[in-house]
Amino acid sequence: MSILVTGGAGYIGSHVCVELLAAGEDIVLLDNFSNAERTVADRISELSGRTFPVCDVDLLDREGLGRVFAGHDIESVIHLAGRKAVGESVSLPVLYYHNNITGTLHLCQAMAEAGCHSMVFSSSATVYGANPIVPFREDFALSATSPYGMTKVVIERILTDLAAAEPDWRFCLLRYFNPIGAHPSGLLGERPDGVPNNLLPYIAQVAAGQRTHLTVFGDDYPTRDGTGVRDYLHVVDLALGHLKALAYVRAHAGAEAVNLGTGTGYSVLEIVAAFERASGLKIPYIVAPRRAGDIAVMSADPAKAERLLGWKALRGLDDMCADAWRFASRAAEELN
Ligand code: UFG
């Protein structure tokens, strides 16, 4: 029996695959490779010393998905496939709603046909919307400030409704805070196409000389130094959270939402300083106005993850930055 990992070649999915294989699980990696390189599957094999099937299938291809389930004995699904750029979702809402929501509905249909009823879903702290009360707890009301965020809210609702309607289903809805860092080998990490939207990939490209400076979006927030505070966690810790969630859905029916974060927030300028320490390089920056849609502070209450899943983030900020820099400097060398 295998675990199907949708979006398995992506930034988070690739780390999840490595940890599943290391734990002795068999996997089937599914990706449409729209935002991932095909070489990622080879790197996962290289790191794990294991081979596994790779399905180049889009979740919108309902028949193709049916063939994946018909051709493999799938026990549970870790569902990470989806579009994820907040700004792009504002310009292309139909694309986002169709891709993320229809794709998930197809997946549920194909799972039901195959008699597979357990899923770990990649949700996001974005489902807390513009909530001003920190830390965020799982029982807070959900809302969204972008179509991307709304796809996560709607999918959580669909899966929760499904579990309520049909008691066979088991879901763990993982609300990620800000995953950063890379595999310590330097072989896997985040390699965005074009100009990075997120802080760490942007800083890494400045450090690698691909961009002249970072733009800090706002220094007038009510925080320690005026810059935005986020709950950054190491992508390997995040990946290990999926293994704990998998163990949970194997044993429990229903749908549970769980935050994956450290509970500690860092400001943009603290991240810049940590990256400078890790890389030994200066990160020039300018301060610009706030970015539309950003809030001052986001941080997780991680208590439920520890209580329910037995998961806790173990890696600190210096490791996150050192690993991010190891991957980014290798990636920049490969480009030259
Ligand atoms: N920031 C900058 N300059 C940049 C990029 C970001 O100053 O070039 C700042 C932002 O203003 C924010 C912080 O760095 O204060 C983190 O920004 P990111 O874009 O890295 O992350 P966000 O918290 O905005 O977004 C993340 C995920 C989204 C998710 C959101 C809410 O990338 O997918 O958290 O959960 F929707």
Short mmCIF file of C-alpha atoms and ligand atoms in Angstrom, two decimals:
data_model
loop_
_atom_site.label_atom_id
_atom_site.label_comp_id
_atom_site.label_asym_id
_atom_site.label_seq_id
_atom_site.Cartn_x
_atom_site.Cartn_y
_atom_site.Cartn_z
CA MET A 1 0.00 0.00 0.00
CA SER A 2 1.27 3.48 -0.87
CA ILE A 3 0.79 7.08 0.13
CA LEU A 4 -0.18 9.29 -2.80
CA VAL A 5 1.52 12.70 -2.51
CA THR A 6 -0.15 15.28 -4.77
CA GLY A 7 2.16 18.20 -5.48
CA GLY A 8 4.97 15.86 -4.46
CA ALA A 9 7.59 17.65 -6.57
CA GLY A 10 6.88 21.06 -5.02
CA TYR A 11 8.80 22.84 -2.27
CA ILE A 12 6.90 21.28 0.64
CA GLY A 13 5.86 18.08 -1.18
CA SER A 14 9.44 17.10 -2.01
CA HIS A 15 10.44 17.33 1.65
CA VAL A 16 7.35 15.33 2.65
CA CYS A 17 8.32 12.59 0.14
CA VAL A 18 11.87 12.36 1.52
CA GLU A 19 10.60 11.98 5.09
CA LEU A 20 7.95 9.42 4.11
CA LEU A 21 10.55 7.30 2.31
CA ALA A 22 12.96 7.63 5.24
CA ALA A 23 10.20 6.34 7.51
CA GLY A 24 9.80 3.26 5.31
CA GLU A 25 6.56 4.28 3.58
CA ASP A 26 5.95 3.52 -0.10
CA ILE A 27 4.90 6.56 -2.10
CA VAL A 28 3.39 7.56 -5.42
CA LEU A 29 4.43 11.08 -6.41
CA LEU A 30 1.83 13.00 -8.43
CA ASP A 31 2.53 16.42 -9.90
CA ASN A 32 1.58 18.34 -13.05
CA PHE A 33 5.04 19.98 -12.98
CA SER A 34 3.54 23.42 -13.60
CA ASN A 35 5.59 24.87 -10.75
CA ALA A 36 8.17 22.15 -10.11
CA GLU A 37 11.11 20.68 -11.96
CA ARG A 38 11.16 17.07 -13.09
CA THR A 39 14.66 16.62 -11.63
CA VAL A 40 13.15 16.99 -8.14
CA ALA A 41 11.92 13.37 -8.29
CA ASP A 42 15.51 12.22 -9.06
CA ARG A 43 16.81 14.23 -6.14
CA ILE A 44 14.25 12.64 -3.80
CA SER A 45 15.43 9.21 -5.03
CA GLU A 46 19.06 10.18 -4.57
CA LEU A 47 18.47 11.36 -1.00
CA SER A 48 16.37 8.37 0.02
CA GLY A 49 18.08 5.62 -1.98
CA ARG A 50 14.59 4.51 -3.05
CA THR A 51 12.62 4.51 -6.28
CA PHE A 52 8.91 5.21 -6.61
CA PRO A 53 6.31 5.86 -9.33
CA VAL A 54 5.98 9.41 -10.63
CA CYS A 55 2.62 10.37 -12.20
CA ASP A 56 2.61 13.45 -14.40
CA VAL A 57 -1.10 14.09 -13.91
CA ASP A 58 -3.16 17.24 -13.37
CA LEU A 59 -5.93 17.00 -10.77
CA LEU A 60 -8.25 18.63 -13.30
CA ASP A 61 -7.79 15.50 -15.45
CA ARG A 62 -10.44 13.38 -13.72
CA GLU A 63 -9.87 10.32 -15.92
CA GLY A 64 -6.10 10.51 -15.52
CA LEU A 65 -6.61 10.65 -11.77
CA GLY A 66 -8.88 7.59 -11.92
CA ARG A 67 -6.07 5.73 -13.71
CA VAL A 68 -3.61 6.66 -10.94
CA PHE A 69 -5.89 5.05 -8.34
CA ALA A 70 -6.63 2.07 -10.58
CA GLY A 71 -2.92 1.48 -11.18
CA HIS A 72 -1.68 1.78 -7.59
CA ASP A 73 -2.81 0.51 -4.24
CA ILE A 74 -3.30 3.87 -2.47
CA GLU A 75 -3.91 3.74 1.28
CA SER A 76 -3.89 7.47 2.13
CA VAL A 77 -3.36 10.77 0.34
CA ILE A 78 -1.23 13.75 1.31
CA HIS A 79 -2.76 16.51 -0.79
CA LEU A 80 -0.50 19.48 -1.45
CA ALA A 81 -1.17 20.19 -5.13
CA GLY A 82 -2.56 23.64 -5.78
CA ARG A 83 -1.79 27.13 -6.95
CA LYS A 84 -0.40 29.26 -4.16
CA ALA A 85 0.52 32.81 -5.24
CA VAL A 86 -1.64 35.26 -3.30
CA GLY A 87 -1.18 38.19 -5.73
CA GLU A 88 -1.77 36.05 -8.82
CA SER A 89 -4.99 34.72 -7.27
CA VAL A 90 -6.33 38.28 -7.06
CA SER A 91 -5.81 38.75 -10.82
CA LEU A 92 -6.87 35.23 -11.82
CA PRO A 93 -9.60 34.19 -9.36
CA VAL A 94 -11.42 31.75 -11.67
CA LEU A 95 -8.18 29.92 -12.42
CA TYR A 96 -7.50 29.61 -8.68
CA TYR A 97 -11.00 28.52 -7.67
CA HIS A 98 -11.20 26.03 -10.52
CA ASN A 99 -7.74 24.58 -10.06
CA ASN A 100 -7.69 24.28 -6.28
CA ILE A 101 -11.33 23.45 -5.57
CA THR A 102 -12.26 21.37 -8.63
CA GLY A 103 -8.93 19.56 -8.32
CA THR A 104 -9.74 18.64 -4.70
CA LEU A 105 -13.29 17.52 -5.61
CA HIS A 106 -11.85 15.27 -8.33
CA LEU A 107 -9.43 13.85 -5.81
CA CYS A 108 -12.23 13.07 -3.34
CA GLN A 109 -14.25 11.40 -6.11
CA ALA A 110 -11.31 9.28 -7.22
CA MET A 111 -10.51 8.36 -3.62
CA ALA A 112 -14.13 7.33 -2.95
CA GLU A 113 -14.14 5.12 -6.08
CA ALA A 114 -10.96 3.43 -4.89
CA GLY A 115 -12.20 2.99 -1.32
CA CYS A 116 -9.48 5.29 0.03
CA HIS A 117 -10.79 7.62 2.74
CA SER A 118 -7.89 9.25 4.55
CA MET A 119 -6.23 12.51 3.61
CA VAL A 120 -3.79 15.00 5.06
CA PHE A 121 -4.57 18.37 3.47
CA SER A 122 -2.21 21.26 2.98
CA SER A 123 -4.12 24.25 4.35
CA SER A 124 -2.64 27.54 5.46
CA ALA A 125 -2.67 30.10 8.25
CA THR A 126 -4.22 32.34 5.62
CA VAL A 127 -7.60 30.84 6.68
CA TYR A 128 -7.46 33.10 9.77
CA GLY A 129 -7.84 36.11 7.43
CA ALA A 130 -6.99 39.48 8.92
CA ASN A 131 -7.51 38.30 12.50
CA PRO A 132 -5.85 40.79 14.88
CA ILE A 133 -5.69 38.43 17.89
CA VAL A 134 -2.48 36.40 18.19
CA PRO A 135 -1.56 33.62 18.58
CA PHE A 136 -4.07 32.01 16.19
CA ARG A 137 -6.02 29.07 17.58
CA GLU A 138 -7.76 26.41 15.50
CA ASP A 139 -11.19 27.31 16.90
CA PHE A 140 -11.02 30.91 15.56
CA ALA A 141 -13.53 31.92 12.86
CA LEU A 142 -12.21 31.51 9.32
CA SER A 143 -12.09 34.13 6.59
CA ALA A 144 -9.89 35.08 3.66
CA THR A 145 -8.30 38.17 2.21
CA SER A 146 -7.54 36.70 -1.24
CA PRO A 147 -9.06 34.16 -3.65
CA TYR A 148 -6.11 31.88 -2.83
CA GLY A 149 -7.00 32.08 0.87
CA MET A 150 -10.66 31.49 0.08
CA THR A 151 -9.79 28.28 -1.79
CA LYS A 152 -8.23 26.98 1.44
CA VAL A 153 -11.28 28.04 3.52
CA VAL A 154 -13.68 26.38 1.05
CA ILE A 155 -11.65 23.16 0.76
CA GLU A 156 -11.45 22.87 4.57
CA ARG A 157 -15.24 23.25 4.63
CA ILE A 158 -15.79 20.67 1.89
CA LEU A 159 -13.62 18.10 3.66
CA THR A 160 -15.24 18.82 7.03
CA ASP A 161 -18.73 18.43 5.49
CA LEU A 162 -17.66 15.17 3.84
CA ALA A 163 -16.38 13.75 7.13
CA ALA A 164 -19.66 14.75 8.82
CA ALA A 165 -21.76 13.15 6.07
CA GLU A 166 -19.78 9.92 5.69
CA PRO A 167 -18.09 8.56 8.81
CA ASP A 168 -15.50 6.55 6.83
CA TRP A 169 -13.58 9.70 5.94
CA ARG A 170 -10.57 10.88 7.92
CA PHE A 171 -8.97 14.29 7.37
CA CYS A 172 -6.23 16.28 9.00
CA LEU A 173 -6.22 19.90 7.78
CA LEU A 174 -2.75 21.28 8.37
CA ARG A 175 -2.62 25.06 8.68
CA TYR A 176 0.95 25.97 7.79
CA PHE A 177 2.45 29.19 9.03
CA ASN A 178 5.58 30.38 7.13
CA PRO A 179 7.74 27.46 5.98
CA ILE A 180 11.30 28.44 5.07
CA GLY A 181 14.69 26.72 4.83
CA ALA A 182 15.62 23.75 2.72
CA HIS A 183 16.83 20.17 2.97
CA PRO A 184 20.19 20.19 4.80
CA SER A 185 21.77 18.35 1.84
CA GLY A 186 21.26 21.46 -0.32
CA LEU A 187 19.50 19.28 -2.92
CA LEU A 188 15.90 20.36 -2.29
CA GLY A 189 14.49 23.80 -1.60
CA GLU A 190 12.30 26.58 -2.84
CA ARG A 191 13.09 27.79 -6.33
CA PRO A 192 10.42 30.29 -7.38
CA ASP A 193 9.85 31.16 -11.02
CA GLY A 194 10.50 34.86 -11.72
CA VAL A 195 10.49 37.48 -8.97
CA PRO A 196 9.93 35.79 -5.58
CA ASN A 197 6.80 36.86 -3.68
CA ASN A 198 7.98 35.53 -0.35
CA LEU A 199 10.59 36.98 1.96
CA LEU A 200 13.17 34.19 2.24
CA PRO A 201 13.54 33.37 -1.47
CA TYR A 202 13.87 37.10 -2.14
CA ILE A 203 16.57 37.58 0.51
CA ALA A 204 18.40 34.50 -0.81
CA GLN A 205 18.45 35.95 -4.32
CA VAL A 206 19.83 39.24 -2.99
CA ALA A 207 22.55 37.31 -1.14
CA ALA A 208 23.37 35.36 -4.32
CA GLY A 209 23.77 38.62 -6.26
CA GLN A 210 20.71 37.99 -8.45
CA ARG A 211 18.94 41.09 -7.06
CA THR A 212 20.40 44.35 -5.76
CA HIS A 213 18.34 44.78 -2.59
CA LEU A 214 15.34 43.67 -0.58
CA THR A 215 12.27 45.88 -0.33
CA VAL A 216 10.88 45.82 3.22
CA PHE A 217 7.13 46.30 2.99
CA GLY A 218 6.36 48.74 5.78
CA ASP A 219 8.21 49.74 8.96
CA ASP A 220 5.24 51.36 10.69
CA TYR A 221 3.48 48.24 12.05
CA PRO A 222 2.84 48.06 15.80
CA THR A 223 5.68 45.52 16.26
CA ARG A 224 9.12 45.52 17.98
CA ASP A 225 10.86 47.25 15.07
CA GLY A 226 7.87 48.30 12.94
CA THR A 227 8.24 45.48 10.39
CA GLY A 228 5.82 42.56 9.92
CA VAL A 229 6.14 39.55 12.24
CA ARG A 230 5.57 35.97 11.05
CA ASP A 231 5.87 32.47 12.52
CA TYR A 232 8.63 30.93 10.38
CA LEU A 233 9.22 27.19 10.59
CA HIS A 234 11.77 24.87 9.00
CA VAL A 235 10.37 22.98 6.00
CA VAL A 236 11.81 19.70 7.39
CA ASP A 237 9.89 20.21 10.65
CA LEU A 238 6.81 20.94 8.55
CA ALA A 239 7.35 17.75 6.51
CA LEU A 240 7.65 15.71 9.72
CA GLY A 241 4.32 17.19 10.82
CA HIS A 242 2.74 15.45 7.81
CA LEU A 243 3.99 12.07 9.02
CA LYS A 244 2.44 12.71 12.43
CA ALA A 245 -0.81 13.80 10.74
CA LEU A 246 -0.76 10.65 8.62
CA ALA A 247 -0.47 8.51 11.76
CA TYR A 248 -3.40 10.49 13.19
CA VAL A 249 -5.75 9.99 10.21
CA ARG A 250 -4.88 6.31 10.13
CA ALA A 251 -6.32 6.00 13.62
CA HIS A 252 -9.09 8.62 13.84
CA ALA A 253 -12.22 9.38 11.83
CA GLY A 254 -13.52 12.93 11.32
CA ALA A 255 -11.80 16.16 10.26
CA GLU A 256 -9.33 17.99 12.50
CA ALA A 257 -7.63 21.30 11.73
CA VAL A 258 -4.16 21.68 13.24
CA ASN A 259 -1.72 24.62 13.16
CA LEU A 260 1.85 23.85 12.19
CA GLY A 261 4.00 26.70 13.47
CA THR A 262 6.56 27.28 16.22
CA GLY A 263 4.61 29.83 18.26
CA THR A 264 7.53 32.28 17.95
CA GLY A 265 7.38 35.28 15.64
CA TYR A 266 10.27 37.08 13.94
CA SER A 267 10.18 40.47 12.21
CA VAL A 268 11.41 41.10 8.66
CA LEU A 269 14.51 42.86 10.02
CA GLU A 270 15.23 39.97 12.42
CA ILE A 271 15.08 37.59 9.46
CA VAL A 272 17.46 39.83 7.50
CA ALA A 273 19.90 39.82 10.43
CA ALA A 274 19.67 36.02 10.83
CA PHE A 275 20.28 35.50 7.11
CA GLU A 276 23.30 37.84 7.26
CA ARG A 277 24.71 35.73 10.12
CA ALA A 278 24.10 32.47 8.24
CA SER A 279 25.56 33.64 4.94
CA GLY A 280 28.23 36.07 6.16
CA LEU A 281 26.86 38.52 3.57
CA LYS A 282 25.25 41.93 3.85
CA ILE A 283 21.63 42.14 2.67
CA PRO A 284 20.98 45.70 1.46
CA TYR A 285 17.38 46.81 1.84
CA ILE A 286 15.10 49.77 1.35
CA VAL A 287 11.85 50.45 3.18
CA ALA A 288 8.70 50.88 1.07
CA PRO A 289 5.01 51.26 2.00
CA ARG A 290 3.06 48.29 3.37
CA ARG A 291 2.07 45.55 0.91
CA ALA A 292 -1.70 45.38 0.30
CA GLY A 293 -3.34 42.61 2.30
CA ASP A 294 -0.47 42.16 4.81
CA ILE A 295 -1.17 42.21 8.55
CA ALA A 296 1.18 43.14 11.39
CA VAL A 297 1.61 39.81 13.18
CA MET A 298 0.76 36.19 12.44
CA SER A 299 1.73 33.46 14.85
CA ALA A 300 0.50 30.01 15.74
CA ASP A 301 -0.73 28.56 18.96
CA PRO A 302 1.04 25.21 18.42
CA ALA A 303 -0.50 23.47 21.46
CA LYS A 304 -3.02 21.37 19.51
CA ALA A 305 -0.31 19.97 17.22
CA GLU A 306 1.64 18.79 20.25
CA ARG A 307 -1.40 17.44 22.06
CA LEU A 308 -3.13 15.73 19.13
CA LEU A 309 -0.26 14.78 16.84
CA GLY A 310 2.72 14.73 19.21
CA TRP A 311 4.46 17.22 16.88
CA LYS A 312 6.66 20.16 17.78
CA ALA A 313 9.00 22.21 15.58
CA LEU A 314 12.59 21.55 16.66
CA ARG A 315 14.77 23.51 14.24
CA GLY A 316 15.67 27.12 15.03
CA LEU A 317 15.98 30.25 12.92
CA ASP A 318 19.75 29.93 12.37
CA ASP A 319 19.28 26.42 10.90
CA MET A 320 16.43 27.67 8.71
CA CYS A 321 18.62 30.44 7.28
CA ALA A 322 21.77 28.29 6.93
CA ASP A 323 19.84 25.60 5.04
CA ALA A 324 18.04 28.16 2.86
CA TRP A 325 21.39 29.73 1.97
CA ARG A 326 23.06 26.37 1.22
CA PHE A 327 20.32 25.56 -1.29
CA ALA A 328 20.12 29.07 -2.80
CA SER A 329 23.89 29.43 -3.26
CA ARG A 330 24.04 26.03 -5.04
CA ALA A 331 21.06 26.98 -7.21
CA ALA A 332 22.74 30.30 -8.12
CA GLU A 333 26.01 28.49 -9.01
CA GLU A 334 24.07 26.10 -11.29
CA LEU A 335 22.63 29.13 -13.12
CA ASN A 336 26.11 30.60 -13.75
N1 UFG B 1 8.12 40.91 2.96
C1 UFG B 1 8.93 41.98 2.67
N2 UFG B 1 9.53 42.02 1.46
C2 UFG B 1 9.37 41.04 0.51
C3 UFG B 1 8.53 39.93 0.82
C4 UFG B 1 7.92 39.91 2.06
O1 UFG B 1 9.09 42.89 3.49
O2 UFG B 1 9.94 41.15 -0.60
C5 UFG B 1 7.48 40.83 4.29
C6 UFG B 1 5.97 40.80 4.27
O3 UFG B 1 5.44 42.11 4.25
C7 UFG B 1 5.65 40.01 5.54
C8 UFG B 1 6.83 39.05 5.68
O4 UFG B 1 7.87 39.60 4.88
O5 UFG B 1 5.67 40.87 6.65
C9 UFG B 1 6.53 37.65 5.17
O6 UFG B 1 6.04 37.74 3.84
P1 UFG B 1 5.88 36.43 2.91
O7 UFG B 1 5.39 36.90 1.59
O8 UFG B 1 7.14 35.64 2.93
O9 UFG B 1 4.79 35.56 3.67
P2 UFG B 1 3.28 35.95 4.03
O10 UFG B 1 3.19 35.82 5.51
O11 UFG B 1 2.81 37.20 3.43
O12 UFG B 1 2.54 34.79 3.21
C10 UFG B 1 2.56 33.47 3.65
C11 UFG B 1 2.38 32.51 2.49
C12 UFG B 1 1.02 32.64 1.88
C13 UFG B 1 -0.04 32.58 2.92
C14 UFG B 1 0.24 33.61 4.00
C15 UFG B 1 -0.75 33.55 5.11
O13 UFG B 1 3.34 32.75 1.49
O14 UFG B 1 0.83 31.54 1.01
O15 UFG B 1 1.53 33.35 4.55
O16 UFG B 1 -0.69 32.30 5.70
F1 UFG B 1 -1.25 32.87 2.37
#
